[in-house]
Amino acid sequence: MDYQLELTNVAKHYKDFIAVDNVDLQIKKGEIISLLGSSGCGKTTTLRMIAGLIEPTKGTIRIQGENMNGVPPHKRDISMVFQNYALFPHLSVYENIVYGLKMRKIRDKKVLMERAREMMDIVQLSGVENRLPRELSGGQQQRVSLARAMIVEPKVMLFDEPLSNLDAKLRERTRVEIRNLLKRMNVTAIYVTHDQEEALTISDRIAVMNKGKIEQITVPTELYTKPATKFIAGFVGHANFFEGTVQHVDGDRILVKSKGRHLIQAVVPGAGRLSAGKEVTLAIRPENILAGASGQNMPNLVSGTVTARIYLGSTVRYLVDAGEGKEIEIDLQTKHLVDCGEGDTIHFSLDENNLILVNR
Amino acid sequence: MRREKDTWSYVNIWYLIIPLAYVTFLFLIPIFKMIYMSFFEFQGVGKALGVFTWHNYARFLMDLYYWKVLGLTVGLSFLSAVICAVMGYPVAYHLCRVNAKAKHILTALSILPLWVPITVRLFGLMSLVETGTLLAVELGLVYCGLPYMIMILTGPIGNVNRSVEEASYVCGAGFWTTFFRITFPLTIPGLVSGFMLVFALNTAAFVVPVTLGNGKIITMTTLIQQQATYIYDWGFAAAISVIFLIVSMIISNSGKLYDLWQARKAARSEKLLRTAVRGEGENL
Ligand SMILES: Nc1ncnc2c1ncn2[C@@H]1O[C@H](COP(=O)(O)OP(=O)(O)OP(=O)(O)O)[C@@H](O)[C@H]1O
Ligand SMILES: [Mg+2]
């Protein structure tokens, strides 16, 4: 199988600090991959290595099967949206946008103008083509840099948090436009973001990075329902964790005694490889906790004191102190609101089918 | 807000008095005295000035020799500023591209000549070239101007955002294309001011033409000194100084012509583009 972009064991070390650690990534033509991760986890560094702006300490990067080690950026046929825009300050918006085309030897003014206008329509920049970058707002500058990168239809397109400066509405609309355009051009793209919602909506697959490593690569739906590690479960959406020891295994069904001495029964695929006495971590999403249950000493029943009630629109989040310093988040649909406020005791049960077994 | 502004202008006015007094006593008064003197017959040091006359100016303006001296001064300085720009730019560029430690060392090295008194430095140069030639004077001027050019250029070149250059590479431009389309245009204002500084320093150079010109190459500064200290014609010396002053002022401010030209060019291209884009729009 020929990949459009292939990273094999790519690492970047700064002295003894490891910014990117043995990253493996295979991307097919036309695929959009998000790199999701918290600040400083090595996303930009990875992109810059792919762009050729920095050399990897080790490993190989291949574009269309061709080894890119030592190939300068301008010979890689890529384009990039920079985190800080990096617009050419002395060139007008129009000149900025068509710069890449001119470098690709497209001289016909008519063609340049047509493509520029098409691009400016997509990123909603029409009317400012003659301004200098410093005469634009931050969001407009960001859209210029987006247009400048997308207009060239390269082999691989790199986005470094390209929408961080837009307001929520425009961001939502633009990311749909970006996805549509990329799909139409059939361009391979790596899209760096720390906004999980953005990653979930824009990409075909998501790679979650943590401390320089890729922890999991998977399709958006699985990332939320089947996070591989505790970090991912906590990073993508919210999660409550229960650490404990396996008491009993029966097929896919396990019984875990948590550190807070709750008995938790869970149905997890692949539980067969576990045995009694093993330390495990279970995760559960706040919306999979059912409130208002009662009864004693049954598995999965927990009670605690409400410490905060946060209204989120369609749901209400309760922060519950379940004793021994364990704080649990519960999301309830506003329409199923239970009538209890801060200081009240709340009973709830963990849905055994929605408990997830995660690696540390 | 308003109050704050008032406070500041209050502070500034009092603070300004010291430099103002300094400039008045040491700069403006002598200049006015010189201008005044240039319009009168000079009858000797310590004696009263003679009658009002245009003669001092006429003497300069009617004599081709003096015009040649003026031309030589401007020409040598201009050429030297060009050479300094051409030689200084790559040095400044590399100074801005090496790591911080190397930059400190290299900056120190490039301004090292300024630590040595100019006469000492020029004696070194005198032992290398034949004095009294145009080449010797030109070498001296470049030699003196280069450190200043490098110093001035490191500012604007260092200010060019590296990620802007990177963006150009990523857009498909190689090193030289990036240099000529991005880096260089962004540093032109700095280049113009460096050029103007070196040019002004060179026209005003005195030690260089004296030591390296060795009496054979006469520039405006040495001409003035000749008239004032050997021939004792302070009236004529003053007139030459005034003419020199006016010429220098015109030339030093010609840097503004560049700004003006830029502004006009921008306005024109904007108009062109606007009509072009509009025309296109109607076609589609
Ligand atoms: N030139 C450098 N020298 C030393 N360390 C560096 C250098 N460049 C980056 N790093 C370090 O490498 C790590 C990864 O940086 P990187 O810019 O890739 O983070 P990021 O994931 O893009 O974060 P953000 O979301 O904040 O942009 C950071 O901890 C950073 O401090
Ligand atoms: Mg980054």
XYZ file of C-alpha atoms and ligand atoms in Angstrom:
676
model
C 0.000 0.000 0.000
C 1.377 3.331 -0.996
C 0.758 6.080 1.452
C 0.676 9.754 0.590
C 2.538 10.563 3.762
C 4.376 8.149 5.962
C 6.261 8.822 9.172
C 8.410 6.024 10.482
C 9.925 6.270 13.930
C 10.256 10.023 13.660
C 11.735 11.743 16.688
C 13.011 15.184 17.560
C 15.315 15.764 20.491
C 16.385 19.138 21.804
C 19.508 18.398 23.825
C 18.091 15.844 26.274
C 14.501 17.019 25.951
C 12.389 14.804 23.724
C 9.846 16.954 21.897
C 8.616 14.218 19.560
C 9.146 10.591 20.405
C 9.078 7.792 17.796
C 6.004 8.848 15.903
C 4.581 6.442 13.349
C 1.868 7.676 11.045
C 0.525 6.492 7.715
C -1.853 8.670 5.790
C -3.644 7.745 2.595
C -4.239 10.160 -0.232
C -7.100 12.507 0.484
C -7.285 11.621 4.131
C -7.576 14.265 6.818
C -5.841 13.446 10.076
C -6.085 15.557 13.179
C -3.267 15.817 15.641
C -4.930 16.451 18.931
C -3.073 17.155 22.109
C -2.473 19.611 24.899
C -0.100 22.540 24.633
C 3.559 21.616 24.298
C 3.002 17.973 23.363
C 4.928 18.293 20.095
C 2.257 18.955 17.481
C 3.939 21.956 15.872
C 7.297 20.213 15.991
C 5.839 17.253 14.094
C 4.361 19.529 11.453
C 7.609 21.440 11.047
C 9.473 18.208 10.484
C 7.001 17.187 7.799
C 7.330 20.625 6.220
C 11.101 20.301 6.250
C 11.637 23.390 8.392
C 13.473 21.274 10.953
C 15.269 17.997 10.484
C 14.136 15.015 12.546
C 16.722 13.656 14.957
C 15.887 10.222 13.636
C 13.330 8.408 11.559
C 12.126 8.933 8.017
C 9.380 10.968 6.452
C 8.075 9.875 3.068
C 5.796 11.798 0.782
C 4.349 9.610 -1.974
C 6.930 7.033 -1.078
C 9.821 9.414 -1.564
C 12.223 9.870 1.314
C 12.155 13.506 2.352
C 15.168 13.534 4.642
C 17.366 16.403 3.543
C 14.863 17.746 1.007
C 14.307 21.488 1.549
C 10.740 22.720 2.191
C 10.267 24.352 -1.202
C 10.902 21.072 -2.994
C 8.361 19.065 -0.992
C 5.198 20.433 -2.595
C 3.456 21.008 0.702
C 1.800 24.000 2.239
C 1.270 25.071 5.779
C -0.918 27.339 7.839
C 1.248 28.747 10.597
C 0.119 29.094 14.162
C 1.133 32.762 14.103
C -0.147 33.307 10.519
C 3.288 34.429 9.191
C 1.789 36.617 6.479
C 4.103 38.633 4.272
C 3.752 42.070 5.879
C 4.679 44.101 2.804
C 2.370 42.307 0.382
C -1.337 42.900 -0.038
C -3.859 40.225 0.865
C -4.172 39.342 -2.817
C -0.387 39.087 -3.273
C -0.147 36.967 -0.140
C -2.770 34.567 -1.373
C -1.332 34.062 -4.858
C 2.286 33.836 -3.660
C 2.329 30.048 -3.689
C 0.790 29.931 -7.163
C 3.405 32.329 -8.491
C 6.118 30.132 -7.005
C 4.569 27.259 -8.926
C 5.144 29.212 -12.107
C 1.553 30.232 -12.716
C 1.890 33.637 -14.323
C -1.429 34.208 -16.063
C -3.014 37.104 -14.223
C -6.503 35.994 -15.096
C -5.973 32.545 -13.627
C -4.362 33.987 -10.507
C -7.209 36.376 -9.945
C -9.876 33.783 -10.529
C -8.343 31.306 -8.116
C -7.724 34.024 -5.544
C -11.309 35.158 -5.676
C -12.609 31.630 -5.346
C -10.411 31.167 -2.305
C -11.381 34.493 -0.770
C -15.038 33.597 -1.136
C -14.494 30.370 0.734
C -12.730 32.025 3.643
C -15.027 35.062 3.412
C -12.388 37.662 2.751
C -13.827 39.396 -0.294
C -13.367 43.143 -0.244
C -10.075 43.299 1.616
C -7.811 42.035 -1.181
C -5.864 45.282 -1.401
C -5.182 45.722 2.270
C -1.931 44.968 3.982
C -1.943 42.266 6.666
C -1.525 44.821 9.454
C -4.753 46.444 8.349
C -6.706 43.262 9.122
C -8.119 41.830 12.323
C -6.515 38.739 13.822
C -9.266 36.506 12.479
C -8.988 37.972 8.993
C -5.219 37.468 9.013
C -5.760 33.875 9.974
C -8.124 33.410 7.053
C -5.603 34.949 4.664
C -2.999 32.450 5.792
C -5.561 29.696 5.340
C -6.297 30.868 1.804
C -2.595 31.188 0.994
C -2.011 27.573 1.991
C -5.084 26.021 0.408
C -4.893 27.726 -2.980
C -1.891 25.687 -4.129
C -3.448 22.202 -3.809
C -0.217 20.559 -2.671
C 0.601 16.932 -1.987
C 0.229 17.429 1.734
C -1.351 20.311 3.569
C -0.406 21.141 7.129
C -2.639 23.170 9.402
C -1.351 24.450 12.712
C -4.404 25.497 14.703
C -5.768 27.466 11.779
C -9.016 28.577 13.375
C -7.927 29.441 16.902
C -8.638 33.130 16.396
C -12.100 32.990 14.896
C -15.336 33.408 16.794
C -17.330 30.261 17.477
C -19.838 30.693 14.645
C -17.249 31.460 11.992
C -15.046 28.658 13.263
C -17.807 26.113 12.877
C -18.655 27.292 9.394
C -15.043 27.543 8.253
C -14.092 24.087 9.387
C -16.920 22.609 7.372
C -15.728 24.634 4.375
C -12.167 23.443 4.893
C -13.254 19.832 5.052
C -15.413 20.138 1.948
C -12.658 21.859 0.029
C -10.015 19.331 1.064
C -12.302 16.496 0.062
C -13.083 18.151 -3.262
C -9.387 18.707 -4.018
C -8.627 15.240 -2.650
C -5.730 16.705 -0.703
C -4.054 14.920 2.179
C -4.005 17.027 5.291
C -2.728 17.049 8.833
C -4.743 19.285 11.030
C -3.321 20.311 14.379
C -5.726 21.463 17.010
C -6.297 21.311 20.708
C -10.010 21.765 20.245
C -11.487 18.263 20.390
C -14.763 19.262 18.814
C -12.860 20.601 15.833
C -10.859 17.399 15.588
C -13.998 15.289 15.791
C -15.791 17.177 13.035
C -13.012 17.840 10.534
C -11.005 14.666 10.378
C -11.234 11.140 9.069
C -8.957 9.901 11.801
C -7.625 11.484 14.940
C -4.185 10.979 16.406
C -3.985 11.958 20.037
C -0.553 13.099 21.159
C 0.717 13.209 24.670
C 4.248 14.152 25.713
C 5.658 13.677 22.228
C 4.011 10.299 21.622
C 0.957 9.333 19.655
C -1.222 7.482 22.137
C -4.036 6.415 19.840
C -5.062 6.823 16.231
C -8.656 6.116 15.490
C -11.822 7.347 13.841
C -13.668 10.148 15.640
C -16.532 8.002 16.926
C -14.252 5.459 18.565
C -12.094 8.060 20.191
C -14.977 9.070 22.389
C -16.486 5.682 23.031
C -13.302 3.604 23.166
C -10.450 5.740 24.472
C -7.355 3.591 24.811
C -5.741 5.431 27.673
C -6.709 7.360 30.725
C -5.157 10.480 29.210
C -7.360 10.264 26.123
C -10.512 9.520 28.095
C -9.835 12.634 30.154
C -8.702 14.773 27.249
C -11.482 14.007 24.793
C -14.630 14.900 26.648
C -15.027 14.408 30.370
C -14.611 11.186 32.255
C -14.770 9.826 35.783
C -12.164 7.285 36.718
C -12.356 4.402 39.161
C -9.145 2.663 40.008
C -9.399 -0.656 41.704
C -8.715 -4.345 41.815
C -10.473 -7.022 39.823
C -12.467 -9.292 42.162
C -14.068 -11.605 39.707
C -14.072 -12.253 35.972
C -16.925 -13.916 34.110
C -16.662 -13.694 30.344
C -16.807 -9.996 29.467
C -18.201 -9.181 32.849
C -15.875 -8.086 35.617
C -16.371 -7.065 39.177
C -14.007 -4.408 40.444
C -13.557 -3.125 43.948
C -12.511 0.494 43.691
C -10.155 2.315 46.027
C -13.176 4.201 47.349
C -14.630 0.756 48.230
C -17.382 0.891 45.696
C -18.255 -2.333 43.985
C -18.393 -1.830 40.272
C -19.680 -4.292 37.758
C -18.769 -3.655 34.144
C -19.197 -5.293 30.780
C -16.024 -4.703 28.822
C -14.897 -6.454 25.635
C -11.686 -8.379 26.070
C -12.103 -8.735 29.816
C -11.138 -12.367 29.468
C -7.429 -11.557 29.607
C -7.898 -10.101 33.088
C -7.728 -12.136 36.231
C -8.688 -11.515 39.818
C -6.285 -9.312 41.734
C -5.296 -7.219 38.737
C -5.210 -3.438 39.086
C -7.407 -1.728 36.506
C -8.798 1.689 35.700
C -12.386 2.078 34.624
C -13.729 5.239 33.034
C -17.265 6.444 32.610
C -18.620 9.499 30.817
C -20.665 11.920 32.938
C -23.744 11.348 30.778
C -23.655 7.591 31.373
C -24.280 7.966 35.054
C -27.923 7.567 35.979
C -29.144 9.612 38.874
C -31.973 8.970 41.219
C -31.356 5.247 41.802
C -31.620 3.742 45.253
C -30.918 0.542 47.145
C -27.951 -0.622 49.127
C -24.905 -2.793 48.554
C -25.835 -3.404 44.965
C -23.038 -3.049 42.396
C -22.596 0.287 40.667
C -24.610 2.231 43.193
C -22.891 5.298 44.520
C -24.044 8.202 46.571
C -22.490 11.500 47.452
C -23.009 15.128 48.279
C -23.580 17.648 45.535
C -20.858 20.293 45.679
C -21.755 22.256 42.564
C -24.445 22.465 39.916
C -23.355 23.820 36.565
C -25.948 24.711 34.012
C -24.696 23.889 30.477
C -27.787 24.504 28.408
C -29.097 21.140 27.298
C -27.563 19.404 30.293
C -26.787 20.156 33.890
C -23.513 18.981 35.364
C -23.391 17.973 39.000
C -20.106 17.766 40.818
C -20.556 15.168 43.519
C -18.283 14.404 46.449
C -18.449 10.621 46.724
C -16.262 10.474 49.805
C -12.517 9.898 50.252
C -11.711 12.849 48.028
C -13.380 11.328 44.999
C -15.180 13.864 42.880
C -17.600 12.614 40.299
C -19.112 14.524 37.393
C -22.638 13.683 36.361
C -24.423 15.144 33.354
C -28.188 15.082 33.383
C -30.524 16.156 30.636
C -32.190 19.358 31.652
C -35.587 17.809 31.021
C -34.841 14.927 33.420
C -33.688 17.282 36.079
C -33.657 15.813 39.561
C -34.577 18.241 42.206
C -31.513 18.629 44.313
C -29.078 21.434 44.914
C -25.760 21.990 46.581
C -25.325 20.131 49.835
C -28.009 17.554 49.079
C -27.236 13.877 48.917
C -27.628 12.268 45.524
C -27.835 8.596 44.626
C -26.735 7.387 41.260
C -25.674 4.289 39.384
C -22.959 3.663 36.814
C -24.252 2.112 33.599
C -22.430 -1.202 33.434
C -22.472 -1.276 29.611
C -20.819 2.108 29.326
C -17.879 1.584 31.599
C -14.610 1.644 29.671
C -11.433 -0.166 30.561
C -8.497 2.161 29.916
C -4.734 1.839 30.153
C -2.956 4.111 32.557
C -6.900 60.011 30.498
C -6.856 63.726 30.017
C -5.188 64.303 33.314
C -2.519 61.766 32.511
C -1.731 63.489 29.251
C -1.457 66.862 30.982
C 0.947 65.453 33.519
C 3.126 64.080 30.804
C 3.350 67.245 28.776
C 4.185 69.113 31.972
C 7.091 66.780 32.659
C 8.262 66.885 29.077
C 8.376 70.626 28.784
C 10.712 71.008 31.734
C 12.792 68.112 30.675
C 13.186 69.602 27.211
C 14.736 72.804 28.479
C 18.153 71.279 29.126
C 18.762 69.864 25.644
C 17.123 72.928 24.182
C 19.596 75.210 25.908
C 22.439 72.947 24.869
C 21.416 72.997 21.238
C 20.863 76.746 21.267
C 24.229 77.678 22.718
C 26.427 75.149 21.026
C 24.732 74.655 17.716
C 22.260 77.318 16.673
C 24.207 80.392 17.767
C 27.443 79.384 16.013
C 25.504 78.448 12.888
C 23.708 81.763 12.770
C 26.939 83.550 13.391
C 28.512 81.647 10.544
C 25.660 82.432 8.176
C 25.877 86.063 9.192
C 29.611 86.132 8.630
C 29.317 84.635 5.170
C 27.583 87.789 3.922
C 30.315 90.216 4.960
C 33.787 91.104 3.899
C 36.284 89.558 6.278
C 38.991 91.947 7.337
C 41.056 89.800 9.657
C 40.740 87.885 12.918
C 39.666 90.119 15.780
C 38.761 92.995 13.476
C 35.264 94.294 12.720
C 33.454 92.820 9.715
C 33.444 94.871 6.529
C 30.527 95.791 4.305
C 27.698 93.495 3.235
C 28.623 91.470 0.143
C 27.579 88.528 -2.062
C 31.161 88.113 -3.075
C 31.918 85.076 -0.859
C 29.156 83.092 -2.514
C 29.851 84.352 -5.985
C 33.451 83.281 -5.658
C 32.451 79.725 -4.956
C 29.643 79.491 -7.450
C 31.522 81.104 -10.348
C 34.584 78.925 -10.059
C 34.487 75.471 -11.613
C 37.242 74.302 -9.272
C 35.018 74.600 -6.218
C 32.176 72.848 -7.965
C 34.547 70.001 -8.670
C 35.473 69.803 -4.994
C 31.797 69.621 -4.095
C 31.186 66.982 -6.745
C 34.146 64.944 -5.595
C 32.973 65.004 -1.986
C 29.457 63.938 -2.868
C 30.682 61.355 -5.383
C 33.202 59.711 -3.068
C 30.690 59.601 -0.241
C 27.949 58.213 -2.413
C 30.162 55.498 -3.806
C 31.392 54.639 -0.338
C 27.833 54.370 0.969
C 26.968 52.051 -1.905
C 30.010 49.876 -1.231
C 29.232 49.806 2.491
C 25.668 48.727 1.755
C 26.771 45.965 -0.589
C 29.453 44.700 1.782
C 27.597 45.319 5.016
C 24.324 43.653 4.086
C 25.577 40.037 3.945
C 27.531 40.543 7.155
C 24.502 41.949 8.955
C 22.346 39.179 7.512
C 24.598 36.480 8.899
C 24.951 38.285 12.196
C 21.188 38.005 12.584
C 21.100 34.351 11.622
C 23.716 32.852 13.923
C 22.906 31.834 17.498
C 22.855 34.405 20.268
C 26.342 33.708 21.598
C 28.036 33.904 18.213
C 26.058 37.039 17.501
C 27.493 38.811 20.544
C 31.029 37.920 19.568
C 30.609 38.837 15.907
C 28.882 42.118 16.728
C 31.741 43.023 19.040
C 34.227 42.143 16.301
C 32.461 44.193 13.670
C 32.452 47.314 15.809
C 35.938 46.687 17.166
C 37.460 49.257 14.768
C 35.366 51.938 16.456
C 37.220 51.363 19.715
C 40.504 52.427 18.179
C 41.004 56.171 17.613
C 40.439 57.011 13.976
C 43.896 58.482 13.420
C 45.527 55.305 14.685
C 43.398 53.195 12.383
C 44.120 55.398 9.415
C 47.844 55.238 10.008
C 47.500 51.520 9.629
C 45.740 52.069 6.343
C 48.360 54.614 5.212
C 50.993 51.939 5.419
C 49.015 49.815 2.976
C 47.986 52.209 0.223
C 49.610 55.140 -1.481
C 48.237 58.280 0.112
C 47.075 61.228 -1.927
C 45.050 59.088 -4.320
C 41.314 58.862 -4.776
C 41.540 55.162 -4.041
C 43.122 55.785 -0.666
C 40.426 58.260 0.364
C 37.655 55.996 -0.869
C 39.134 53.049 1.016
C 39.273 55.143 4.159
C 35.663 56.253 3.789
C 34.413 52.699 3.312
C 36.544 51.554 6.195
C 34.979 54.123 8.503
C 31.436 53.707 7.266
C 31.180 49.923 7.253
C 30.787 49.295 11.009
C 27.976 51.845 11.135
C 26.269 50.267 8.156
C 26.441 46.825 9.759
C 25.120 48.142 13.054
C 22.189 49.898 11.422
C 21.306 46.930 9.197
C 21.228 44.329 11.978
C 18.141 46.119 13.326
C 15.784 45.737 10.360
C 17.186 42.391 9.269
C 16.799 41.013 12.791
C 13.240 42.320 12.815
C 12.216 40.202 9.851
C 10.121 37.462 11.384
C 11.737 34.106 10.698
C 8.396 32.412 10.312
C 7.618 34.773 7.425
C 10.663 33.441 5.613
C 9.625 29.921 6.523
C 6.173 30.600 5.118
C 7.824 31.603 1.871
C 9.869 28.390 1.726
C 6.777 26.344 2.423
C 4.951 28.198 -0.354
C 7.564 26.847 -2.715
C 10.133 29.634 -2.851
C 13.817 28.781 -2.601
C 16.385 30.722 -0.627
C 17.132 33.409 -3.205
C 13.526 33.917 -4.229
C 12.619 34.266 -0.580
C 15.465 36.687 -0.079
C 14.583 38.943 -2.966
C 10.813 38.789 -2.572
C 10.462 38.784 1.198
C 13.538 39.511 3.272
C 15.107 42.214 1.157
C 11.958 44.292 0.552
C 11.250 44.219 4.284
C 14.684 45.651 5.033
C 14.777 48.408 2.416
C 13.771 51.157 4.858
C 16.677 50.122 7.082
C 18.986 50.035 4.110
C 17.950 53.545 3.155
C 18.620 54.890 6.633
C 21.952 53.073 6.836
C 22.867 54.489 3.461
C 21.953 57.984 4.531
C 23.920 57.724 7.738
C 27.079 56.491 6.051
C 26.676 59.046 3.318
C 26.319 61.872 5.813
C 29.251 60.623 7.891
C 31.380 60.420 4.756
C 30.604 63.887 3.435
C 31.491 65.242 6.866
C 34.639 63.124 7.128
C 37.659 65.208 7.878
C 40.421 63.012 9.212
C 40.160 60.618 6.263
C 40.752 63.190 3.497
C 43.429 64.910 5.568
C 45.499 61.827 6.291
C 44.811 59.695 3.241
C 44.266 62.568 0.800
C 47.529 64.006 1.984
C 46.782 67.511 0.662
C 46.307 66.238 -2.856
C 42.677 65.232 -2.582
C 40.626 68.233 -1.506
C 37.118 67.669 -0.201
C 34.666 70.198 1.180
C 35.827 69.729 4.753
C 39.490 70.148 3.963
C 38.679 73.107 1.723
C 36.886 74.856 4.566
C 39.744 74.146 6.918
C 42.222 75.479 4.375
C 40.330 78.730 3.985
C 39.785 79.171 7.697
C 43.170 78.245 9.143
C 45.728 78.845 6.397
C 44.263 81.611 4.305
C 42.338 83.252 7.116
C 39.352 84.091 4.954
C 36.603 83.323 7.411
C 33.983 84.968 5.259
C 34.716 82.644 2.341
C 35.047 79.640 4.669
C 31.648 80.508 6.128
C 30.088 80.778 2.683
C 31.493 77.378 1.679
C 30.170 75.936 4.915
C 26.688 77.297 4.262
C 26.650 75.883 0.737
C 27.902 72.543 2.036
C 25.288 72.588 4.759
C 22.476 73.171 2.286
C 23.700 70.441 -0.056
C 24.050 67.954 2.828
C 20.600 68.765 4.088
C 19.054 68.192 0.686
C 20.855 64.902 0.243
C 20.196 63.556 3.741
C 16.517 64.237 3.362
C 16.306 62.575 -0.008
C 15.660 59.345 1.929
C 12.186 60.738 2.391
C 11.809 60.734 -1.368
C 11.960 56.968 -1.138
C 9.040 56.885 1.302
C 7.102 59.233 -0.909
C 7.810 57.084 -3.945
C 6.697 53.973 -2.070
C 3.441 55.571 -1.000
C 2.697 56.686 -4.522
C 3.515 53.276 -5.937
C 1.226 51.584 -3.410
C -1.628 53.932 -4.246
C -1.177 53.329 -7.957
C -1.052 49.540 -7.770
C -4.084 49.505 -5.506
C -6.030 51.495 -8.048
C -4.899 49.208 -10.859
C -5.772 46.069 -8.974
C -9.121 47.421 -7.918
C -10.166 48.268 -11.453
C -8.779 44.961 -12.700
C -10.668 42.933 -10.119
C -13.832 44.851 -10.779
C -13.497 44.365 -14.517
C -12.962 40.668 -14.010
C -16.010 40.472 -11.830
C -18.195 41.917 -14.554
C -16.936 39.408 -17.062
C -17.787 36.438 -14.943
N 13.894 25.018 19.515
C 13.516 24.365 20.626
N 14.402 24.101 21.601
C 14.023 23.423 22.727
N 12.789 22.987 22.962
C 11.849 23.209 22.014
C 12.165 23.910 20.806
N 11.039 23.975 20.062
C 10.067 23.370 20.770
N 10.557 22.906 21.949
C 9.793 22.175 22.966
O 9.175 21.075 22.351
C 7.893 20.857 22.921
C 6.862 20.739 21.814
O 6.678 21.991 21.208
P 5.566 22.244 20.115
O 5.737 23.614 19.626
O 5.637 21.160 19.114
O 4.232 22.130 20.968
P 2.722 22.163 20.461
O 2.166 20.806 20.654
O 2.641 22.746 19.102
O 2.037 23.122 21.526
P 0.954 24.293 21.306
O -0.389 23.644 21.291
O 1.126 25.138 22.509
O 1.282 25.003 20.038
C 7.615 22.007 23.856
O 7.737 21.533 25.183
C 8.686 23.000 23.559
O 9.097 23.665 24.711
Mg 1.975 24.530 18.309
